[in-house]
JSON list of C-alpha atoms in Angstrom, two decimals:
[
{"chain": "D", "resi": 1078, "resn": "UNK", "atom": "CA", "xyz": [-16.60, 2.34, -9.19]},
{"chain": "D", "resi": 1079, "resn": "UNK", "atom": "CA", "xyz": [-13.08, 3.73, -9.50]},
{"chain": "D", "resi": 1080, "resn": "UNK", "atom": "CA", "xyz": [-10.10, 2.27, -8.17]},
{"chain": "D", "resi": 1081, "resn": "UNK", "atom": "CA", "xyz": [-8.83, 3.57, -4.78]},
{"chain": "D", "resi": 1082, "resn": "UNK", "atom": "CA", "xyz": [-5.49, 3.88, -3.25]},
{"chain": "D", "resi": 1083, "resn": "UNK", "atom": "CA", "xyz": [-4.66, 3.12, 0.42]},
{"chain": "D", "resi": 1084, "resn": "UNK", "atom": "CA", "xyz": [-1.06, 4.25, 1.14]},
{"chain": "D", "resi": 1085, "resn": "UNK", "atom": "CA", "xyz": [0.77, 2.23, 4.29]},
{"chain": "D", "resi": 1086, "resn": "UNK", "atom": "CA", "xyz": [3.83, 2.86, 6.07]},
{"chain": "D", "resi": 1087, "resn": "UNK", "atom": "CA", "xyz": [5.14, -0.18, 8.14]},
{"chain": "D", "resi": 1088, "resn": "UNK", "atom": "CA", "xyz": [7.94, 1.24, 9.62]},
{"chain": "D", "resi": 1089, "resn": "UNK", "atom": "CA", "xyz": [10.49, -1.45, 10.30]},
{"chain": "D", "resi": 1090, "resn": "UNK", "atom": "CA", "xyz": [8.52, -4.29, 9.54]},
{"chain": "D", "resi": 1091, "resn": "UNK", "atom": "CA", "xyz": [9.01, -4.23, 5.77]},
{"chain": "D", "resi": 1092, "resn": "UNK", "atom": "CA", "xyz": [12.52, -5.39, 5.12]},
{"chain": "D", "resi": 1093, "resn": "UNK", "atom": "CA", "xyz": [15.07, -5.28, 2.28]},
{"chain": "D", "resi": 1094, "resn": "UNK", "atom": "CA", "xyz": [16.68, -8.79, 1.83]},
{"chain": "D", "resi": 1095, "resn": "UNK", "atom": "CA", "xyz": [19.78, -9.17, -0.99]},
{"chain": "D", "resi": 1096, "resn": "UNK", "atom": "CA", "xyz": [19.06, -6.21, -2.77]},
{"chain": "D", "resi": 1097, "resn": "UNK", "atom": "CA", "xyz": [15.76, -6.99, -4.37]},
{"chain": "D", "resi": 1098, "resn": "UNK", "atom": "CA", "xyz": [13.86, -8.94, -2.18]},
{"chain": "D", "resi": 1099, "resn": "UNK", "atom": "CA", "xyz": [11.14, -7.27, -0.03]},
{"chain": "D", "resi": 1100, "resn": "UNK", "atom": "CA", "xyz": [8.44, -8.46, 2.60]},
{"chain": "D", "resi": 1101, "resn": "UNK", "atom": "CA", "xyz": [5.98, -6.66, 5.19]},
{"chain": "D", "resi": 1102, "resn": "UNK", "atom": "CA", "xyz": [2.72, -5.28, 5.85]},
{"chain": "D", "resi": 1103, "resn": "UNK", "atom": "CA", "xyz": [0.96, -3.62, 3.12]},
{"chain": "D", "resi": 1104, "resn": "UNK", "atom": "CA", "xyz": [-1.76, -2.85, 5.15]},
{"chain": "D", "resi": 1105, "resn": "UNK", "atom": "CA", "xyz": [-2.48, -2.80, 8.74]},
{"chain": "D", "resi": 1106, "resn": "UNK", "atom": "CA", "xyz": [-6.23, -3.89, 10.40]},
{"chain": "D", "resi": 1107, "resn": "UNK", "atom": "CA", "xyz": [-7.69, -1.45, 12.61]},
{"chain": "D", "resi": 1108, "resn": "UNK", "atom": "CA", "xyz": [-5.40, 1.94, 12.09]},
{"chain": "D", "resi": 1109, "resn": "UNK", "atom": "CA", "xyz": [-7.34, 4.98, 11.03]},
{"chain": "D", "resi": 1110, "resn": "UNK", "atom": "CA", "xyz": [-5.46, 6.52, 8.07]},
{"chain": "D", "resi": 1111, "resn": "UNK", "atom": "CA", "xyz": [-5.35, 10.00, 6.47]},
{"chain": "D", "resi": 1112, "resn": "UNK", "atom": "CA", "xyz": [-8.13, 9.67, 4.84]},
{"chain": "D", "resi": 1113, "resn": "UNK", "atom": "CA", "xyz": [-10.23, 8.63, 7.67]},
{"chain": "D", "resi": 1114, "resn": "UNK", "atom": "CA", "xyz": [-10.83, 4.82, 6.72]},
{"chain": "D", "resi": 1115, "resn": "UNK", "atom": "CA", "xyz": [-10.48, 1.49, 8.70]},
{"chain": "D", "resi": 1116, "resn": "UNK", "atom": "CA", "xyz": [-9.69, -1.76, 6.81]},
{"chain": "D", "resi": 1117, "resn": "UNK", "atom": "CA", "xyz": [-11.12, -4.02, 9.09]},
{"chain": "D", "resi": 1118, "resn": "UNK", "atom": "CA", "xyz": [-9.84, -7.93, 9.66]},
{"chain": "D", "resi": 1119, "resn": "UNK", "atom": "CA", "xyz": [-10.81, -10.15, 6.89]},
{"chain": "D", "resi": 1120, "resn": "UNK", "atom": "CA", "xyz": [-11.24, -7.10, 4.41]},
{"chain": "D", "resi": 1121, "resn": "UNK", "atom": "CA", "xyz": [-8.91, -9.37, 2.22]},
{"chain": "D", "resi": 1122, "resn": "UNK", "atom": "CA", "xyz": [-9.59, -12.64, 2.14]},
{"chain": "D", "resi": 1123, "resn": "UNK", "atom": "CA", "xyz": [-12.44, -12.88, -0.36]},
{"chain": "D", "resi": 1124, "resn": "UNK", "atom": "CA", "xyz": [-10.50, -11.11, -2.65]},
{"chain": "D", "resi": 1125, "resn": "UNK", "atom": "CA", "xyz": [-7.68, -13.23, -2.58]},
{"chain": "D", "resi": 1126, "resn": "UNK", "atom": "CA", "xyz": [-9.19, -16.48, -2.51]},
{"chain": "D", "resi": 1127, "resn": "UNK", "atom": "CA", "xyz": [-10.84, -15.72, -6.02]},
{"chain": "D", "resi": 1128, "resn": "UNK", "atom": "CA", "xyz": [-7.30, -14.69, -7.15]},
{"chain": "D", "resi": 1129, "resn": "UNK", "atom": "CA", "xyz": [-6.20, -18.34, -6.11]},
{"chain": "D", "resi": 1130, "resn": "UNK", "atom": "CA", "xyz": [-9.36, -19.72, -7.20]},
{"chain": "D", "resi": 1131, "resn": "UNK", "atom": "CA", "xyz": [-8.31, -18.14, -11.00]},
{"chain": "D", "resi": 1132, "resn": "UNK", "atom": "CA", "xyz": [-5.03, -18.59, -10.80]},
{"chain": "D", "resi": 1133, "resn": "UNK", "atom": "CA", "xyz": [-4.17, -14.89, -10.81]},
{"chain": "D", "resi": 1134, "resn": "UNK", "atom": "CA", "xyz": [-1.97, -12.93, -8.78]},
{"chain": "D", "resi": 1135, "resn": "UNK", "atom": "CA", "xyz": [-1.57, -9.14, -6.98]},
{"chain": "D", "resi": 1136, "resn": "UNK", "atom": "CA", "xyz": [0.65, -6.60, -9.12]},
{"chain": "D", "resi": 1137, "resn": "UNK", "atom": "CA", "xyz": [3.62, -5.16, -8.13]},
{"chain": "D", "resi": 1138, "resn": "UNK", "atom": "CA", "xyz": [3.73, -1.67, -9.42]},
{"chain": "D", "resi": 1139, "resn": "UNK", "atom": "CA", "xyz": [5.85, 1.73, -9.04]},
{"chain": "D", "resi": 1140, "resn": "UNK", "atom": "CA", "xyz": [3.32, 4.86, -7.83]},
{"chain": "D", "resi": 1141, "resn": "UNK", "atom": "CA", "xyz": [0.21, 2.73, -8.32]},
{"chain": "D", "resi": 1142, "resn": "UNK", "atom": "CA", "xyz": [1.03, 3.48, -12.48]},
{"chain": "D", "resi": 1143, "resn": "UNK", "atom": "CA", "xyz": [-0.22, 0.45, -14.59]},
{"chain": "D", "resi": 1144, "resn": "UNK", "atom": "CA", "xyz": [2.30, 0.80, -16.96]},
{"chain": "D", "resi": 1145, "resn": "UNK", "atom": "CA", "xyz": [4.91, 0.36, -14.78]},
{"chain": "D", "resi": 1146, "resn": "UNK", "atom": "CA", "xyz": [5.32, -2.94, -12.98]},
{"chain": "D", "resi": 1147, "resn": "UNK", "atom": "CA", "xyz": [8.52, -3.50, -11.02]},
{"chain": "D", "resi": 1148, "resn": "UNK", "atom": "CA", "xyz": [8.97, -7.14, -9.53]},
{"chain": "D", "resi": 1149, "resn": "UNK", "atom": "CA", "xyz": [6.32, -9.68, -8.54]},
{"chain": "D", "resi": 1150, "resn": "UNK", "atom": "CA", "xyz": [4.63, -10.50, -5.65]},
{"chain": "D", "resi": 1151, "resn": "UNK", "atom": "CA", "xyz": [5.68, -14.42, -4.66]},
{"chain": "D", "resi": 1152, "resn": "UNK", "atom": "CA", "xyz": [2.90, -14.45, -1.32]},
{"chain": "D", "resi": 1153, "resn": "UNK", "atom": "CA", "xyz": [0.36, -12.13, -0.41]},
{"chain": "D", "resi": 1154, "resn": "UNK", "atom": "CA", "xyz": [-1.25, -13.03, 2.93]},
{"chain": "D", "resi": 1155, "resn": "UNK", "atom": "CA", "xyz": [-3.93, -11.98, 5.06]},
{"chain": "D", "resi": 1156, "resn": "UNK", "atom": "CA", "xyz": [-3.31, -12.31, 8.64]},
{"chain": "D", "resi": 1157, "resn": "UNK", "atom": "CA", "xyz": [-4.29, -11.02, 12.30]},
{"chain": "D", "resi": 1158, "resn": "UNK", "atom": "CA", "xyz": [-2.29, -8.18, 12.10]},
{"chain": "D", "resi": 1159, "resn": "UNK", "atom": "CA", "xyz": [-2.91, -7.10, 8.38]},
{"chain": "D", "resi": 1160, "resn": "UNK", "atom": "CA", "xyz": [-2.24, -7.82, 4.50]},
{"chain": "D", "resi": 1161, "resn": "UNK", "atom": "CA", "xyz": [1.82, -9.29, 4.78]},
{"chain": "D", "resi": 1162, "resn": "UNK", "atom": "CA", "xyz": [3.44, -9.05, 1.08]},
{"chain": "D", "resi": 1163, "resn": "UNK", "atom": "CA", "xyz": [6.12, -10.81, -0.21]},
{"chain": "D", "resi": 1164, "resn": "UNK", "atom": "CA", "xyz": [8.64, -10.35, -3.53]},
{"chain": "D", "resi": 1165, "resn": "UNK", "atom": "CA", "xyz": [11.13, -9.71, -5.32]},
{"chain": "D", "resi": 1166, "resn": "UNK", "atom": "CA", "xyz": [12.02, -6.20, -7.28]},
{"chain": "D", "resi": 1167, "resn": "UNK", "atom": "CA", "xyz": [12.86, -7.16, -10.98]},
{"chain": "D", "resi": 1168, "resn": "UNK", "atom": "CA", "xyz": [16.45, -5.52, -11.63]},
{"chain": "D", "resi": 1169, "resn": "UNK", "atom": "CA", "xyz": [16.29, -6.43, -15.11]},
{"chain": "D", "resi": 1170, "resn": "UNK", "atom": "CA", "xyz": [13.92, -3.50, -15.11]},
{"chain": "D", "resi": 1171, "resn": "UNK", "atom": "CA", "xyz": [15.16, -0.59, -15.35]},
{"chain": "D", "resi": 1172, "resn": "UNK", "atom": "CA", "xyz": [12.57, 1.38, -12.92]},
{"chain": "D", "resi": 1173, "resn": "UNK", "atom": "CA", "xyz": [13.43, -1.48, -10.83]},
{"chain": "D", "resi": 1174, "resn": "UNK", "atom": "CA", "xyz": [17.14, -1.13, -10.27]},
{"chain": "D", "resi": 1175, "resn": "UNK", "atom": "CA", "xyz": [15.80, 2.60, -9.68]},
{"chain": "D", "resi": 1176, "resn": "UNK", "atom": "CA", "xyz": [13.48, 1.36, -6.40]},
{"chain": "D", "resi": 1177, "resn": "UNK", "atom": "CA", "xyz": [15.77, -0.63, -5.50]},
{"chain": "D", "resi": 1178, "resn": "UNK", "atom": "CA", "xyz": [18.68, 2.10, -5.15]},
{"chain": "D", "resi": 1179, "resn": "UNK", "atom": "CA", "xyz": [15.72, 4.69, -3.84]},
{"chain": "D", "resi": 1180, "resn": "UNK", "atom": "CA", "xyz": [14.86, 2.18, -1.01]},
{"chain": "D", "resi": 1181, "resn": "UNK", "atom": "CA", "xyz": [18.78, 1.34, 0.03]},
{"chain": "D", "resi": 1182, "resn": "UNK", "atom": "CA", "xyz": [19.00, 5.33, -0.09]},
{"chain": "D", "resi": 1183, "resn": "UNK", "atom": "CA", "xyz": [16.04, 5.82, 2.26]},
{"chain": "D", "resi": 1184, "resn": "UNK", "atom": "CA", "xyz": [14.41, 8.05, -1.05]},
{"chain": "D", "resi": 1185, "resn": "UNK", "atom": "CA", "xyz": [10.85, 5.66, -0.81]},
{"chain": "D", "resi": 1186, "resn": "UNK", "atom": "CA", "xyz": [9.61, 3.85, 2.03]},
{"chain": "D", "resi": 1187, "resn": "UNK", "atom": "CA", "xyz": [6.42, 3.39, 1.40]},
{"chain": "D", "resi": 1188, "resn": "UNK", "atom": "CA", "xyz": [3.98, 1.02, 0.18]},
{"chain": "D", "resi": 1189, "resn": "UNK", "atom": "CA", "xyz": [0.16, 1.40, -1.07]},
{"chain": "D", "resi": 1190, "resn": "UNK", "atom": "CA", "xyz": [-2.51, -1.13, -1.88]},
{"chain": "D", "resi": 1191, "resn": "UNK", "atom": "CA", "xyz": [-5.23, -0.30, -5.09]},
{"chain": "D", "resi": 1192, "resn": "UNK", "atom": "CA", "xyz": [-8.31, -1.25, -4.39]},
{"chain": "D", "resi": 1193, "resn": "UNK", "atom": "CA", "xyz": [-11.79, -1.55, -5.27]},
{"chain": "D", "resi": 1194, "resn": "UNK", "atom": "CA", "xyz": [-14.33, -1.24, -2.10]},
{"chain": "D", "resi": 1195, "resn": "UNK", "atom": "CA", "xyz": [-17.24, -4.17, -2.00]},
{"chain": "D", "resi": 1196, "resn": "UNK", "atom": "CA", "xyz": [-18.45, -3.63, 1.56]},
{"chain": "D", "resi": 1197, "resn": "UNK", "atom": "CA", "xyz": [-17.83, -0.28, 3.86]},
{"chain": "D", "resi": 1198, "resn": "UNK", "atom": "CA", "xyz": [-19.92, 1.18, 6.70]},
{"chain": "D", "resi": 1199, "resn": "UNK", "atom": "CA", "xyz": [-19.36, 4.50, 8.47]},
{"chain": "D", "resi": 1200, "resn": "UNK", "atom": "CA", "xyz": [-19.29, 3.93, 12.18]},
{"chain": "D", "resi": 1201, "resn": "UNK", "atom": "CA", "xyz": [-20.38, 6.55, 14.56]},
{"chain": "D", "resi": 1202, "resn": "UNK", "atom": "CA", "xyz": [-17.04, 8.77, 14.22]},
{"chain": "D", "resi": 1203, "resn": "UNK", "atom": "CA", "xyz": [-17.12, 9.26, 10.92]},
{"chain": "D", "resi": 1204, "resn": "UNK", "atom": "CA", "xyz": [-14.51, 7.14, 9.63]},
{"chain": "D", "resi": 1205, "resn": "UNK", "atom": "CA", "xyz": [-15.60, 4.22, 6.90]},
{"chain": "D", "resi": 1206, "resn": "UNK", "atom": "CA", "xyz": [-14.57, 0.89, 8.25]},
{"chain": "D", "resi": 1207, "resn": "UNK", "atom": "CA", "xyz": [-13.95, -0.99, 5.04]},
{"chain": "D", "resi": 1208, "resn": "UNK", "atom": "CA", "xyz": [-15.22, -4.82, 5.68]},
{"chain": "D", "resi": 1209, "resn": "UNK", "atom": "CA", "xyz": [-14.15, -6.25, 1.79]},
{"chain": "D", "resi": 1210, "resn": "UNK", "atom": "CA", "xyz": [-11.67, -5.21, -0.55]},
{"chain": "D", "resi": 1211, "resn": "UNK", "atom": "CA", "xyz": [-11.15, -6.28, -3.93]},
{"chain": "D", "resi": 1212, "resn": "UNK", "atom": "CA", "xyz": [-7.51, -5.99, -3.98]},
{"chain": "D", "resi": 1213, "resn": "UNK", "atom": "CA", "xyz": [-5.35, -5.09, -7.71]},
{"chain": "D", "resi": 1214, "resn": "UNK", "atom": "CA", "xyz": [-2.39, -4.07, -6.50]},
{"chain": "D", "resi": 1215, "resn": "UNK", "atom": "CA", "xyz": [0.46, -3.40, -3.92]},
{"chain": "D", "resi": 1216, "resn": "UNK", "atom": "CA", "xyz": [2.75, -0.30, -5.10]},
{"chain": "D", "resi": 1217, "resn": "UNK", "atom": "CA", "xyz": [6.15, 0.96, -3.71]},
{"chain": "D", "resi": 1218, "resn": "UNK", "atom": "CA", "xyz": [5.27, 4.24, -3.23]},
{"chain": "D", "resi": 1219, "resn": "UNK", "atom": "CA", "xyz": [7.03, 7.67, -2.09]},
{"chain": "D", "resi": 1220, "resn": "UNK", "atom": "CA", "xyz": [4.17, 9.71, 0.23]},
{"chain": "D", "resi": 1221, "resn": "UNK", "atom": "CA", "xyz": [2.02, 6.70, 2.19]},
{"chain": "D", "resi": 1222, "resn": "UNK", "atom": "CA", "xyz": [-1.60, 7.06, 3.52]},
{"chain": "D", "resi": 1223, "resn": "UNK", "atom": "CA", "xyz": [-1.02, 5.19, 6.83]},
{"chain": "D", "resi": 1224, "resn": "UNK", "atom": "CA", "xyz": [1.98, 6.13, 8.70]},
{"chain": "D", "resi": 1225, "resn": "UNK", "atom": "CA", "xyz": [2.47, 3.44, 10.75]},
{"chain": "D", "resi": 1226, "resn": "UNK", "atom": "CA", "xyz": [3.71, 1.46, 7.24]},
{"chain": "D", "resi": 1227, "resn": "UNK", "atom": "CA", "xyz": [7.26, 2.47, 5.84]},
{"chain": "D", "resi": 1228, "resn": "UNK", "atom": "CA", "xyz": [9.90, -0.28, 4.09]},
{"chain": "D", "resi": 1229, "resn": "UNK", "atom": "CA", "xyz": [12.95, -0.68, 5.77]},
{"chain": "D", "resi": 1230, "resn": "UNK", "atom": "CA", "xyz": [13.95, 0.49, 9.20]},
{"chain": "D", "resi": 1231, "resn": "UNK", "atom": "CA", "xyz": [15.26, 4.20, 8.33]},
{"chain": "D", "resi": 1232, "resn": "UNK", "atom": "CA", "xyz": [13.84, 5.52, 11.80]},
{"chain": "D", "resi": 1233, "resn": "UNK", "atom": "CA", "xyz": [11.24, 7.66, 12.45]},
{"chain": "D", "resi": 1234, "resn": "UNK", "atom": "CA", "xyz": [12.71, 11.21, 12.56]},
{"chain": "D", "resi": 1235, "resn": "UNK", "atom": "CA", "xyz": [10.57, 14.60, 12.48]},
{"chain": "D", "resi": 1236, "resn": "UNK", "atom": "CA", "xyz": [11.72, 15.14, 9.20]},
{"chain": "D", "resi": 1237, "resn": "UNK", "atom": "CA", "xyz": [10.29, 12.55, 7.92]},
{"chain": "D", "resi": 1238, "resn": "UNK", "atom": "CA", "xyz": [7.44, 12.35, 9.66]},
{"chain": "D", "resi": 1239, "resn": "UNK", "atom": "CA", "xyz": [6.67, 16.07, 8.81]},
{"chain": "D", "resi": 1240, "resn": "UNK", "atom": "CA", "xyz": [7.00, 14.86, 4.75]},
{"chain": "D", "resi": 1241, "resn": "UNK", "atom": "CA", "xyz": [4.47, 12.13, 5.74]},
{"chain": "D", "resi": 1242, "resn": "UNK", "atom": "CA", "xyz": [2.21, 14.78, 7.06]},
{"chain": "D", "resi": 1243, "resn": "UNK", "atom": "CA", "xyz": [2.24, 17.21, 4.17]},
{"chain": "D", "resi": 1244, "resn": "UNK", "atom": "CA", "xyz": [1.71, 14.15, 1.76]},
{"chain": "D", "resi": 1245, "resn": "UNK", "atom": "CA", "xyz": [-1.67, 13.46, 3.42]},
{"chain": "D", "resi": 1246, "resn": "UNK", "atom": "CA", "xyz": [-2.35, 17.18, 3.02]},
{"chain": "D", "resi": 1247, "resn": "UNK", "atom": "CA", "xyz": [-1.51, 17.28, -0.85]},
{"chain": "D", "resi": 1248, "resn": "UNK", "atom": "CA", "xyz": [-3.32, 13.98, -1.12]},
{"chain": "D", "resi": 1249, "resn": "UNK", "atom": "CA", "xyz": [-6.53, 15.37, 0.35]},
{"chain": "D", "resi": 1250, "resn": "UNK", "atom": "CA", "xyz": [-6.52, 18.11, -1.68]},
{"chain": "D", "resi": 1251, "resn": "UNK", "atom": "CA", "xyz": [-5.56, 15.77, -5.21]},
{"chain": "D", "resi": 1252, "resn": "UNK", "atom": "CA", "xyz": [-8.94, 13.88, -3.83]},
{"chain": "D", "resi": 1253, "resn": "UNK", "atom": "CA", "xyz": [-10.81, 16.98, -3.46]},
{"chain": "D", "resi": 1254, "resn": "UNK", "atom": "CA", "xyz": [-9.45, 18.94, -7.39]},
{"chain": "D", "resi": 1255, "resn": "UNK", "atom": "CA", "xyz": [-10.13, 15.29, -8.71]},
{"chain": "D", "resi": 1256, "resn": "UNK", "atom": "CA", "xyz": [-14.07, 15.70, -6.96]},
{"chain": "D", "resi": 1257, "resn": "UNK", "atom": "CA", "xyz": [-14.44, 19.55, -8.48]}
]
């Protein structure tokens, strides 16, 4: 099973703090996203107890790319609301002094969770409701799946959310080349 991508925008709830340090939802429970799936409450928390359990933690990466890490995440917690991250951006990086001045600029706003699914059910609308996740990784990202997840509190003009919309589109249609 391949790894999947969920993209989340958290509009102001993901917040910049002296430059490099970031915290906020990477994903929310019960929003239907782009792609039609549900992460349901509790999706998480098998996943990250075997992380504790092996001492191992969730990546921080730039556009979900493995050879690019950026910073660390210092807590990653499951709660009512959905999966809350914590870190800091690595500026001794160099494509982390770059997300860092793309995310005081406004430039990315996004975050995105890889994934592998363990348990997922279709309820009667179509949509998957995803019960367990086996989560890799939580990426900065530029286009995000969900739009109700964006870092930093930039506002929530047309504009933007018009570039949010077309990114699902071009997403879909990535999805459906990668299929053919």
């Amino acid at each position: 099973m391949s790894l999947e991508r969920k993209f989340c925008q958290v509009g102001s709830d993901l917040k910049v703090i002296d430059g490099s340090k970031i915290e906020g939802y990477a994903s929310l429970f019960g929003r239907v996203d782009q792609g039609g799936d549900i992460v349901e409450a509790g999706a998480y928390g098998a996943s990250l107890a075997r992380a504790t359990q092996k001492g191992s933690t969730v990546k921080m990466l730039w556009q979900h790319d493995p050879a690019e890490p950026i910073g660390v995440w210092e807590e990653v917690v499951e709660d009512a609301k959905g999966l809350w991250v914590k870190g800091r951006i690595l500026n001794d990086v160099a494509r982390g002094r770059e997300a860092v001045a793309l995310i005081a600029a406004g430039a990315i706003d996004g975050l995105s969770i890889g994934y592998r699914t363990v348990k997922s059910r279709k309820n009667d609308k179509g949509s998957r409701l995803l019960s367990e996740l086996e989560l890799w990784e939580v990426s900065l990202v530029t286009f995000p799946m969900l739009p109700d997840a964006r870092v930093g509190a930039k506002g929530d003009d047309p504009a933007a959310k018009t570039l949010r919309e077309m990114a699902g589109v071009f997403e879909d249609a990535r999805r459906h080349m990668a299929r053919d």
